[in-house]
């Protein structure tokens, strides 16, 4: 079975501090695509960062970076210098398989992050 | 770029009526569109996958006669909830992907309330 597990239902962090959200997944595929999506109170799903499994280098987007451990099937998200606008539900997801024309996303259960002033 | 819109954003209807939700890709051609359902504080549940010009593929447990999906063009997919009942009340989200990318782009969602 192909699954995504986010073991932290809720987390909180002080503004300007760093927080790491955990994600593990299970697949028998050798290539796949990994994503973190953010869903703020508006409920609009926003792509935060993506990682191609065949790339060893960890993806980075401004304050957001990932720690991709392929052997451990782990894909954690680090948010640096947390801002109030980072308050949201964060979903880890992946698309199993090789190059894929918009394949099915498999989502984790989500982690609700609160950034406190 | 990669903007997906949904209409309406919020709809209230009476039990037994049908409701149509539109999903449009505004600046790219969406070869594949996906429909999700989401309950409060929960993850997204994939309902069906639709490819332009062909019948939608429904996930196990989703009633295809209840949730009619049409993907008539590369920029428009519709979800019709037929004979809606209060248990169909939920947040419905569409996403779209194009043939040259693995990334899906999401619409803002539609909140359906059935009285």
PDB file of C-alpha atoms in Angstrom:
ATOM      1  CA  UNK A   1       0.000   0.000   0.000  1.00  0.00           C
ATOM      2  CA  UNK A   2       1.123   3.505  -0.751  1.00  0.00           C
ATOM      3  CA  UNK A   3       0.636   5.720   2.257  1.00  0.00           C
ATOM      4  CA  UNK A   4       1.759   8.982   3.797  1.00  0.00           C
ATOM      5  CA  UNK A   5       1.983   9.443   7.547  1.00  0.00           C
ATOM      6  CA  UNK A   6       2.190  12.716   9.403  1.00  0.00           C
ATOM      7  CA  UNK A   7       2.602  11.850  13.055  1.00  0.00           C
ATOM      8  CA  UNK A   8       2.113  15.359  14.449  1.00  0.00           C
ATOM      9  CA  UNK A   9      -1.567  16.399  14.329  1.00  0.00           C
ATOM     10  CA  UNK A  10      -0.803  19.798  15.871  1.00  0.00           C
ATOM     11  CA  UNK A  11       2.270  21.914  16.416  1.00  0.00           C
ATOM     12  CA  UNK A  12       2.980  25.418  17.559  1.00  0.00           C
ATOM     13  CA  UNK A  13       5.984  27.692  17.216  1.00  0.00           C
ATOM     14  CA  UNK A  14       6.897  31.173  18.298  1.00  0.00           C
ATOM     15  CA  UNK A  15       7.213  33.822  15.642  1.00  0.00           C
ATOM     16  CA  UNK A  16      10.737  34.020  14.162  1.00  0.00           C
ATOM     17  CA  UNK A  17      11.669  30.550  15.387  1.00  0.00           C
ATOM     18  CA  UNK A  18      12.225  27.395  13.360  1.00  0.00           C
ATOM     19  CA  UNK A  19       9.901  24.406  13.229  1.00  0.00           C
ATOM     20  CA  UNK A  20      10.135  21.015  11.539  1.00  0.00           C
ATOM     21  CA  UNK A  21       7.124  19.021  10.375  1.00  0.00           C
ATOM     22  CA  UNK A  22       7.574  15.275   9.960  1.00  0.00           C
ATOM     23  CA  UNK A  23       6.389  13.074   7.116  1.00  0.00           C
ATOM     24  CA  UNK A  24       7.057   9.471   6.219  1.00  0.00           C
ATOM     25  CA  UNK A  25       5.716   7.563   3.268  1.00  0.00           C
ATOM     26  CA  UNK A  26       5.606   4.068   1.935  1.00  0.00           C
ATOM     27  CA  UNK A  27       5.939   3.027  -1.683  1.00  0.00           C
ATOM     28  CA  UNK A  28       7.580   0.337  -3.734  1.00  0.00           C
ATOM     29  CA  UNK A  29       8.231   2.739  -6.603  1.00  0.00           C
ATOM     30  CA  UNK A  30      11.805   3.839  -7.219  1.00  0.00           C
ATOM     31  CA  UNK A  31      10.825   7.214  -8.579  1.00  0.00           C
ATOM     32  CA  UNK A  32       8.130   9.569  -7.393  1.00  0.00           C
ATOM     33  CA  UNK A  33       7.405  13.172  -6.582  1.00  0.00           C
ATOM     34  CA  UNK A  34       6.980  14.582  -3.091  1.00  0.00           C
ATOM     35  CA  UNK A  35       5.137  17.725  -2.078  1.00  0.00           C
ATOM     36  CA  UNK A  36       4.231  19.886   0.851  1.00  0.00           C
ATOM     37  CA  UNK A  37       0.990  21.805   0.524  1.00  0.00           C
ATOM     38  CA  UNK A  38      -0.259  24.498   2.870  1.00  0.00           C
ATOM     39  CA  UNK A  39      -3.945  25.122   3.575  1.00  0.00           C
ATOM     40  CA  UNK A  40      -4.523  28.372   5.482  1.00  0.00           C
ATOM     41  CA  UNK A  41      -7.888  29.269   7.047  1.00  0.00           C
ATOM     42  CA  UNK A  42      -9.113  30.379   3.614  1.00  0.00           C
ATOM     43  CA  UNK A  43      -8.831  26.653   2.681  1.00  0.00           C
ATOM     44  CA  UNK A  44      -6.997  27.415  -0.569  1.00  0.00           C
ATOM     45  CA  UNK A  45      -4.392  24.700  -1.111  1.00  0.00           C
ATOM     46  CA  UNK A  46      -1.015  26.276  -1.834  1.00  0.00           C
ATOM     47  CA  UNK A  47       2.054  24.409  -3.048  1.00  0.00           C
ATOM     48  CA  UNK A  48       4.929  25.088  -0.667  1.00  0.00           C
ATOM     49  CA  UNK A  49       7.691  22.911  -2.077  1.00  0.00           C
ATOM     50  CA  UNK A  50       8.247  19.872  -4.282  1.00  0.00           C
ATOM     51  CA  UNK A  51      11.000  17.288  -4.515  1.00  0.00           C
ATOM     52  CA  UNK A  52      11.785  14.781  -7.204  1.00  0.00           C
ATOM     53  CA  UNK A  53      12.835  11.494  -5.661  1.00  0.00           C
ATOM     54  CA  UNK A  54      15.688  10.923  -8.102  1.00  0.00           C
ATOM     55  CA  UNK A  55      17.325  14.175  -6.989  1.00  0.00           C
ATOM     56  CA  UNK A  56      19.451  13.824  -3.882  1.00  0.00           C
ATOM     57  CA  UNK A  57      19.713  17.539  -3.264  1.00  0.00           C
ATOM     58  CA  UNK A  58      17.122  18.825  -0.830  1.00  0.00           C
ATOM     59  CA  UNK A  59      14.683  21.353  -2.267  1.00  0.00           C
ATOM     60  CA  UNK A  60      14.579  24.872  -0.851  1.00  0.00           C
ATOM     61  CA  UNK A  61      12.107  27.705  -1.357  1.00  0.00           C
ATOM     62  CA  UNK A  62      13.041  30.819   0.605  1.00  0.00           C
ATOM     63  CA  UNK A  63      12.282  30.027   4.280  1.00  0.00           C
ATOM     64  CA  UNK A  64      11.062  26.525   3.474  1.00  0.00           C
ATOM     65  CA  UNK A  65      13.380  23.577   3.040  1.00  0.00           C
ATOM     66  CA  UNK A  66      13.049  19.821   3.135  1.00  0.00           C
ATOM     67  CA  UNK A  67      15.140  17.011   4.542  1.00  0.00           C
ATOM     68  CA  UNK A  68      14.635  14.177   2.093  1.00  0.00           C
ATOM     69  CA  UNK A  69      15.915  10.801   3.270  1.00  0.00           C
ATOM     70  CA  UNK A  70      15.036   8.348   0.507  1.00  0.00           C
ATOM     71  CA  UNK A  71      16.269   5.210   2.243  1.00  0.00           C
ATOM     72  CA  UNK A  72      14.274   6.064   5.340  1.00  0.00           C
ATOM     73  CA  UNK A  73      11.308   7.241   3.239  1.00  0.00           C
ATOM     74  CA  UNK A  74      11.229  10.466   5.174  1.00  0.00           C
ATOM     75  CA  UNK A  75      10.398  13.942   3.876  1.00  0.00           C
ATOM     76  CA  UNK A  76      10.321  16.561   6.622  1.00  0.00           C
ATOM     77  CA  UNK A  77       9.634  20.265   6.130  1.00  0.00           C
ATOM     78  CA  UNK A  78      11.604  22.931   7.941  1.00  0.00           C
ATOM     79  CA  UNK A  79      10.192  26.424   8.253  1.00  0.00           C
ATOM     80  CA  UNK A  80      12.735  29.034   9.283  1.00  0.00           C
ATOM     81  CA  UNK A  81      11.946  32.456  10.719  1.00  0.00           C
ATOM     82  CA  UNK A  82       8.302  31.482  11.195  1.00  0.00           C
ATOM     83  CA  UNK A  83       5.750  34.176  10.407  1.00  0.00           C
ATOM     84  CA  UNK A  84       2.152  34.604  11.527  1.00  0.00           C
ATOM     85  CA  UNK A  85       1.071  33.977   7.948  1.00  0.00           C
ATOM     86  CA  UNK A  86       2.548  30.487   8.149  1.00  0.00           C
ATOM     87  CA  UNK A  87      -0.339  29.453  10.409  1.00  0.00           C
ATOM     88  CA  UNK A  88      -2.098  26.750   8.416  1.00  0.00           C
ATOM     89  CA  UNK A  89      -2.712  23.053   7.952  1.00  0.00           C
ATOM     90  CA  UNK A  90       0.250  21.457   6.205  1.00  0.00           C
ATOM     91  CA  UNK A  91      -0.161  18.352   4.083  1.00  0.00           C
ATOM     92  CA  UNK A  92       2.615  16.088   2.921  1.00  0.00           C
ATOM     93  CA  UNK A  93       1.810  14.283  -0.322  1.00  0.00           C
ATOM     94  CA  UNK A  94       3.389  12.276  -3.096  1.00  0.00           C
ATOM     95  CA  UNK A  95       2.702  10.991  -6.577  1.00  0.00           C
ATOM     96  CA  UNK A  96       4.100   7.488  -7.021  1.00  0.00           C
ATOM     97  CA  UNK A  97       5.663   6.417 -10.281  1.00  0.00           C
ATOM     98  CA  UNK A  98       7.932   7.783 -12.925  1.00  0.00           C
ATOM     99  CA  UNK A  99       7.263  10.864 -15.054  1.00  0.00           C
ATOM    100  CA  UNK A 100       3.588  11.294 -14.635  1.00  0.00           C
ATOM    101  CA  UNK A 101       0.954  13.319 -16.419  1.00  0.00           C
ATOM    102  CA  UNK A 102      -0.732  14.709 -13.350  1.00  0.00           C
ATOM    103  CA  UNK A 103      -1.105  11.485 -11.414  1.00  0.00           C
ATOM    104  CA  UNK A 104      -2.986  10.872  -8.188  1.00  0.00           C
ATOM    105  CA  UNK A 105      -1.736  12.673  -5.126  1.00  0.00           C
ATOM    106  CA  UNK A 106      -1.616  10.618  -1.960  1.00  0.00           C
ATOM    107  CA  UNK A 107      -2.029  12.854   1.078  1.00  0.00           C
ATOM    108  CA  UNK A 108      -1.052  12.556   4.693  1.00  0.00           C
ATOM    109  CA  UNK A 109      -3.444  13.389   7.496  1.00  0.00           C
ATOM    110  CA  UNK A 110      -2.090  16.895   7.924  1.00  0.00           C
ATOM    111  CA  UNK A 111      -0.332  18.867  10.650  1.00  0.00           C
ATOM    112  CA  UNK A 112      -2.005  21.962  12.015  1.00  0.00           C
ATOM    113  CA  UNK A 113       0.668  24.582  12.648  1.00  0.00           C
ATOM    114  CA  UNK A 114       0.047  27.635  14.804  1.00  0.00           C
ATOM    115  CA  UNK A 115       2.560  30.464  14.815  1.00  0.00           C
ATOM    116  CA  UNK A 116       2.284  32.479  18.004  1.00  0.00           C
ATOM    117  CA  UNK A 117       3.295  36.132  18.329  1.00  0.00           C
TER     118      UNK A 117
ATOM    119  CA  UNK B   1       0.494  31.382 -13.776  1.00  0.00           C
ATOM    120  CA  UNK B   2      -1.263  28.051 -13.064  1.00  0.00           C
ATOM    121  CA  UNK B   3      -4.484  29.481 -11.669  1.00  0.00           C
ATOM    122  CA  UNK B   4      -7.529  27.312 -11.079  1.00  0.00           C
ATOM    123  CA  UNK B   5     -10.906  28.805 -10.277  1.00  0.00           C
ATOM    124  CA  UNK B   6     -14.056  27.262  -8.855  1.00  0.00           C
ATOM    125  CA  UNK B   7     -17.606  28.485  -8.974  1.00  0.00           C
ATOM    126  CA  UNK B   8     -19.560  28.918  -6.835  1.00  0.00           C
ATOM    127  CA  UNK B   9     -17.469  29.380  -3.727  1.00  0.00           C
ATOM    128  CA  UNK B  10     -20.444  28.677  -1.472  1.00  0.00           C
ATOM    129  CA  UNK B  11     -23.825  27.163  -2.255  1.00  0.00           C
ATOM    130  CA  UNK B  12     -26.836  26.338  -0.097  1.00  0.00           C
ATOM    131  CA  UNK B  13     -29.512  24.107  -1.533  1.00  0.00           C
ATOM    132  CA  UNK B  14     -32.561  22.171  -0.474  1.00  0.00           C
ATOM    133  CA  UNK B  15     -32.487  18.421  -0.030  1.00  0.00           C
ATOM    134  CA  UNK B  16     -33.362  16.627  -3.262  1.00  0.00           C
ATOM    135  CA  UNK B  17     -32.056  19.280  -5.617  1.00  0.00           C
ATOM    136  CA  UNK B  18     -28.971  19.050  -7.817  1.00  0.00           C
ATOM    137  CA  UNK B  19     -25.977  21.335  -7.632  1.00  0.00           C
ATOM    138  CA  UNK B  20     -23.299  21.937 -10.263  1.00  0.00           C
ATOM    139  CA  UNK B  21     -19.783  23.067  -9.374  1.00  0.00           C
ATOM    140  CA  UNK B  22     -17.428  24.350 -12.065  1.00  0.00           C
ATOM    141  CA  UNK B  23     -13.661  24.067 -12.087  1.00  0.00           C
ATOM    142  CA  UNK B  24     -11.647  26.061 -14.623  1.00  0.00           C
ATOM    143  CA  UNK B  25      -7.952  26.262 -15.415  1.00  0.00           C
ATOM    144  CA  UNK B  26      -7.451  29.906 -16.347  1.00  0.00           C
ATOM    145  CA  UNK B  27      -3.999  30.014 -17.887  1.00  0.00           C
ATOM    146  CA  UNK B  28      -3.101  26.482 -18.874  1.00  0.00           C
ATOM    147  CA  UNK B  29      -4.646  23.455 -20.489  1.00  0.00           C
ATOM    148  CA  UNK B  30      -5.604  20.847 -17.932  1.00  0.00           C
ATOM    149  CA  UNK B  31      -5.390  17.375 -19.399  1.00  0.00           C
ATOM    150  CA  UNK B  32      -6.372  15.898 -16.059  1.00  0.00           C
ATOM    151  CA  UNK B  33      -8.613  17.260 -13.327  1.00  0.00           C
ATOM    152  CA  UNK B  34      -9.258  15.820  -9.910  1.00  0.00           C
ATOM    153  CA  UNK B  35     -12.158  16.239  -7.511  1.00  0.00           C
ATOM    154  CA  UNK B  36     -11.699  15.999  -3.762  1.00  0.00           C
ATOM    155  CA  UNK B  37     -13.946  16.161  -0.765  1.00  0.00           C
ATOM    156  CA  UNK B  38     -12.756  17.490   2.559  1.00  0.00           C
ATOM    157  CA  UNK B  39     -14.368  17.420   5.978  1.00  0.00           C
ATOM    158  CA  UNK B  40     -13.302  19.921   8.669  1.00  0.00           C
ATOM    159  CA  UNK B  41      -9.856  19.259  10.137  1.00  0.00           C
ATOM    160  CA  UNK B  42      -9.363  16.284   7.837  1.00  0.00           C
ATOM    161  CA  UNK B  43      -7.301  15.495   4.787  1.00  0.00           C
ATOM    162  CA  UNK B  44      -8.482  15.600   1.202  1.00  0.00           C
ATOM    163  CA  UNK B  45     -10.297  12.542  -0.048  1.00  0.00           C
ATOM    164  CA  UNK B  46      -9.982  11.920  -3.774  1.00  0.00           C
ATOM    165  CA  UNK B  47     -13.372  11.321  -5.354  1.00  0.00           C
ATOM    166  CA  UNK B  48     -12.536  10.977  -9.036  1.00  0.00           C
ATOM    167  CA  UNK B  49     -10.071  11.683 -11.799  1.00  0.00           C
ATOM    168  CA  UNK B  50     -11.215  13.083 -15.112  1.00  0.00           C
ATOM    169  CA  UNK B  51      -9.382  13.349 -18.390  1.00  0.00           C
ATOM    170  CA  UNK B  52     -10.582  15.646 -21.124  1.00  0.00           C
ATOM    171  CA  UNK B  53     -12.982  13.927 -23.472  1.00  0.00           C
ATOM    172  CA  UNK B  54     -13.250  10.665 -21.562  1.00  0.00           C
ATOM    173  CA  UNK B  55     -15.279   9.265 -18.697  1.00  0.00           C
ATOM    174  CA  UNK B  56     -14.173   9.991 -15.172  1.00  0.00           C
ATOM    175  CA  UNK B  57     -12.553   7.321 -13.044  1.00  0.00           C
ATOM    176  CA  UNK B  58     -14.148   7.148  -9.612  1.00  0.00           C
ATOM    177  CA  UNK B  59     -12.483   6.041  -6.405  1.00  0.00           C
ATOM    178  CA  UNK B  60     -13.839   3.063  -4.570  1.00  0.00           C
ATOM    179  CA  UNK B  61     -16.922   3.930  -2.558  1.00  0.00           C
ATOM    180  CA  UNK B  62     -17.829   7.041  -4.545  1.00  0.00           C
ATOM    181  CA  UNK B  63     -21.213   6.795  -6.243  1.00  0.00           C
ATOM    182  CA  UNK B  64     -20.761   7.801  -9.866  1.00  0.00           C
ATOM    183  CA  UNK B  65     -24.500   8.295 -10.355  1.00  0.00           C
ATOM    184  CA  UNK B  66     -24.539  10.620  -7.382  1.00  0.00           C
ATOM    185  CA  UNK B  67     -21.500  12.668  -8.318  1.00  0.00           C
ATOM    186  CA  UNK B  68     -21.533  13.294 -12.056  1.00  0.00           C
ATOM    187  CA  UNK B  69     -18.282  14.562 -13.512  1.00  0.00           C
ATOM    188  CA  UNK B  70     -17.859  16.055 -16.951  1.00  0.00           C
ATOM    189  CA  UNK B  71     -14.570  17.210 -18.455  1.00  0.00           C
ATOM    190  CA  UNK B  72     -15.712  18.547 -21.797  1.00  0.00           C
ATOM    191  CA  UNK B  73     -12.777  20.836 -22.545  1.00  0.00           C
ATOM    192  CA  UNK B  74      -9.154  21.311 -21.575  1.00  0.00           C
ATOM    193  CA  UNK B  75     -10.097  24.177 -19.272  1.00  0.00           C
ATOM    194  CA  UNK B  76     -13.369  23.112 -17.691  1.00  0.00           C
ATOM    195  CA  UNK B  77     -14.579  20.262 -15.524  1.00  0.00           C
ATOM    196  CA  UNK B  78     -17.884  20.135 -13.686  1.00  0.00           C
ATOM    197  CA  UNK B  79     -19.087  18.169 -10.693  1.00  0.00           C
ATOM    198  CA  UNK B  80     -22.837  17.746 -10.304  1.00  0.00           C
ATOM    199  CA  UNK B  81     -24.160  16.500  -6.993  1.00  0.00           C
ATOM    200  CA  UNK B  82     -27.481  14.934  -7.888  1.00  0.00           C
ATOM    201  CA  UNK B  83     -30.407  14.703  -5.458  1.00  0.00           C
ATOM    202  CA  UNK B  84     -28.312  16.233  -2.726  1.00  0.00           C
ATOM    203  CA  UNK B  85     -28.894  15.274   0.898  1.00  0.00           C
ATOM    204  CA  UNK B  86     -27.568  16.810   4.118  1.00  0.00           C
ATOM    205  CA  UNK B  87     -24.824  14.174   4.326  1.00  0.00           C
ATOM    206  CA  UNK B  88     -23.430  15.546   1.042  1.00  0.00           C
ATOM    207  CA  UNK B  89     -22.651  18.814   2.794  1.00  0.00           C
ATOM    208  CA  UNK B  90     -18.920  19.252   2.598  1.00  0.00           C
ATOM    209  CA  UNK B  91     -16.072  21.237   1.085  1.00  0.00           C
ATOM    210  CA  UNK B  92     -15.344  20.213  -2.500  1.00  0.00           C
ATOM    211  CA  UNK B  93     -11.998  21.032  -4.086  1.00  0.00           C
ATOM    212  CA  UNK B  94     -10.798  20.537  -7.632  1.00  0.00           C
ATOM    213  CA  UNK B  95      -7.244  20.427  -8.903  1.00  0.00           C
ATOM    214  CA  UNK B  96      -5.765  20.422 -12.370  1.00  0.00           C
ATOM    215  CA  UNK B  97      -2.615  19.136 -13.930  1.00  0.00           C
ATOM    216  CA  UNK B  98      -1.182  19.469 -17.398  1.00  0.00           C
ATOM    217  CA  UNK B  99       0.640  16.930 -19.487  1.00  0.00           C
ATOM    218  CA  UNK B 100       4.075  18.436 -19.009  1.00  0.00           C
ATOM    219  CA  UNK B 101       4.141  18.709 -15.255  1.00  0.00           C
ATOM    220  CA  UNK B 102       3.643  16.475 -12.261  1.00  0.00           C
ATOM    221  CA  UNK B 103       2.324  19.310 -10.127  1.00  0.00           C
ATOM    222  CA  UNK B 104      -1.368  19.800  -9.427  1.00  0.00           C
ATOM    223  CA  UNK B 105      -2.841  23.239  -8.905  1.00  0.00           C
ATOM    224  CA  UNK B 106      -5.848  23.608  -6.689  1.00  0.00           C
ATOM    225  CA  UNK B 107      -9.005  25.639  -6.926  1.00  0.00           C
ATOM    226  CA  UNK B 108     -10.195  27.639  -3.908  1.00  0.00           C
ATOM    227  CA  UNK B 109     -12.918  25.122  -3.079  1.00  0.00           C
ATOM    228  CA  UNK B 110     -16.705  25.145  -2.870  1.00  0.00           C
ATOM    229  CA  UNK B 111     -18.597  24.871   0.376  1.00  0.00           C
ATOM    230  CA  UNK B 112     -21.843  22.948  -0.144  1.00  0.00           C
ATOM    231  CA  UNK B 113     -24.570  23.079   2.481  1.00  0.00           C
ATOM    232  CA  UNK B 114     -27.651  20.938   1.939  1.00  0.00           C
ATOM    233  CA  UNK B 115     -30.632  21.817   4.094  1.00  0.00           C
TER     234      UNK B 115
END
